[in-house]
PDB file of C-alpha atoms in Angstrom:
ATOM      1  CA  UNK A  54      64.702  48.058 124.854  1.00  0.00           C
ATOM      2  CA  UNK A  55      61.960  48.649 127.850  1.00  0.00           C
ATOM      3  CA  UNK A  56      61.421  51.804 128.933  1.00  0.00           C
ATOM      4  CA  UNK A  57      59.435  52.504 132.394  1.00  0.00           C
ATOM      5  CA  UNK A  58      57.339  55.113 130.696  1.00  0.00           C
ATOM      6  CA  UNK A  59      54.855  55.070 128.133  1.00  0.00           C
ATOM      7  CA  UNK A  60      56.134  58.761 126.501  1.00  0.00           C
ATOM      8  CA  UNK A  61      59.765  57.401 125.783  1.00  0.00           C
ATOM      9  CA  UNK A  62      58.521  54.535 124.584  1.00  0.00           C
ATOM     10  CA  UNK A  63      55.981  56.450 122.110  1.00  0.00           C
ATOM     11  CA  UNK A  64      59.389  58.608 121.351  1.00  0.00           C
ATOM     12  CA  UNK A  65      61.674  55.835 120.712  1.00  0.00           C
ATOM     13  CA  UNK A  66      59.027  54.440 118.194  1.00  0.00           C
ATOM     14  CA  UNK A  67      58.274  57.731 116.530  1.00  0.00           C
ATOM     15  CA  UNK A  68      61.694  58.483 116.128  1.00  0.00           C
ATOM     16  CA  UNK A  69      62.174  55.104 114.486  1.00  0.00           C
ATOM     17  CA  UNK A  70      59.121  55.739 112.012  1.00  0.00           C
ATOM     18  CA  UNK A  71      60.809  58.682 111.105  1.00  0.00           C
ATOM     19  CA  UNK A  72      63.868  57.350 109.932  1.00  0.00           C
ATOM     20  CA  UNK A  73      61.532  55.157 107.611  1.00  0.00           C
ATOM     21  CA  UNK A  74      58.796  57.243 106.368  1.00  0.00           C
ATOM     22  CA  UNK A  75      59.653  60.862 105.085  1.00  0.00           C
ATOM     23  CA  UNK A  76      58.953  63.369 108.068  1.00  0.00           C
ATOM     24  CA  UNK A  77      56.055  65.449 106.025  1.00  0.00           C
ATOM     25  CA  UNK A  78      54.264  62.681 106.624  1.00  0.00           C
ATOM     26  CA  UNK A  79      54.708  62.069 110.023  1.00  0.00           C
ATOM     27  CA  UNK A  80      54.345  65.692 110.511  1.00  0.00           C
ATOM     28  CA  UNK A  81      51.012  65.431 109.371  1.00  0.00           C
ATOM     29  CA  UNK A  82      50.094  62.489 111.295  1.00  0.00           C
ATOM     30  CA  UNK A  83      51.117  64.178 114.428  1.00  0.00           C
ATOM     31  CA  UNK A  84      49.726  67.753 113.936  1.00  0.00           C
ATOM     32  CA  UNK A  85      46.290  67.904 114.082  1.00  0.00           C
ATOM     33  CA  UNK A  86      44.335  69.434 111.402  1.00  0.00           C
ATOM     34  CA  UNK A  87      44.121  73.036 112.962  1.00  0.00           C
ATOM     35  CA  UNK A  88      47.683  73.529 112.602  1.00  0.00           C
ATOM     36  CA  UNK A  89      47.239  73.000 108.796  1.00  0.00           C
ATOM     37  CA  UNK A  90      44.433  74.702 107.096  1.00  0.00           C
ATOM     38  CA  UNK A  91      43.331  73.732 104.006  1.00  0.00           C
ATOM     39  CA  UNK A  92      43.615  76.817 101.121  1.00  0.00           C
TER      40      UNK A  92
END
């Protein structure tokens, strides 16, 4: 599939990451480390 933009692209290829890796993970990977301080 080609997509004309870059961001649904990105989406379609995050959302199929997702279905591979557990989404914690890719949570992680997409938050950056402000929105997850460390205890």
């Amino acid at each position: 599939m080609i997509f004309s933009g870059n961001e649904n692209w990105l989406a379609w290829l995050l959302g199929r990451t997702a279905l591979q890796a557990p989404p914690k993970v890719e949570w992680r990977r997409a938050a950056p480390p402000a929105a997850f301080p460390k205890r």
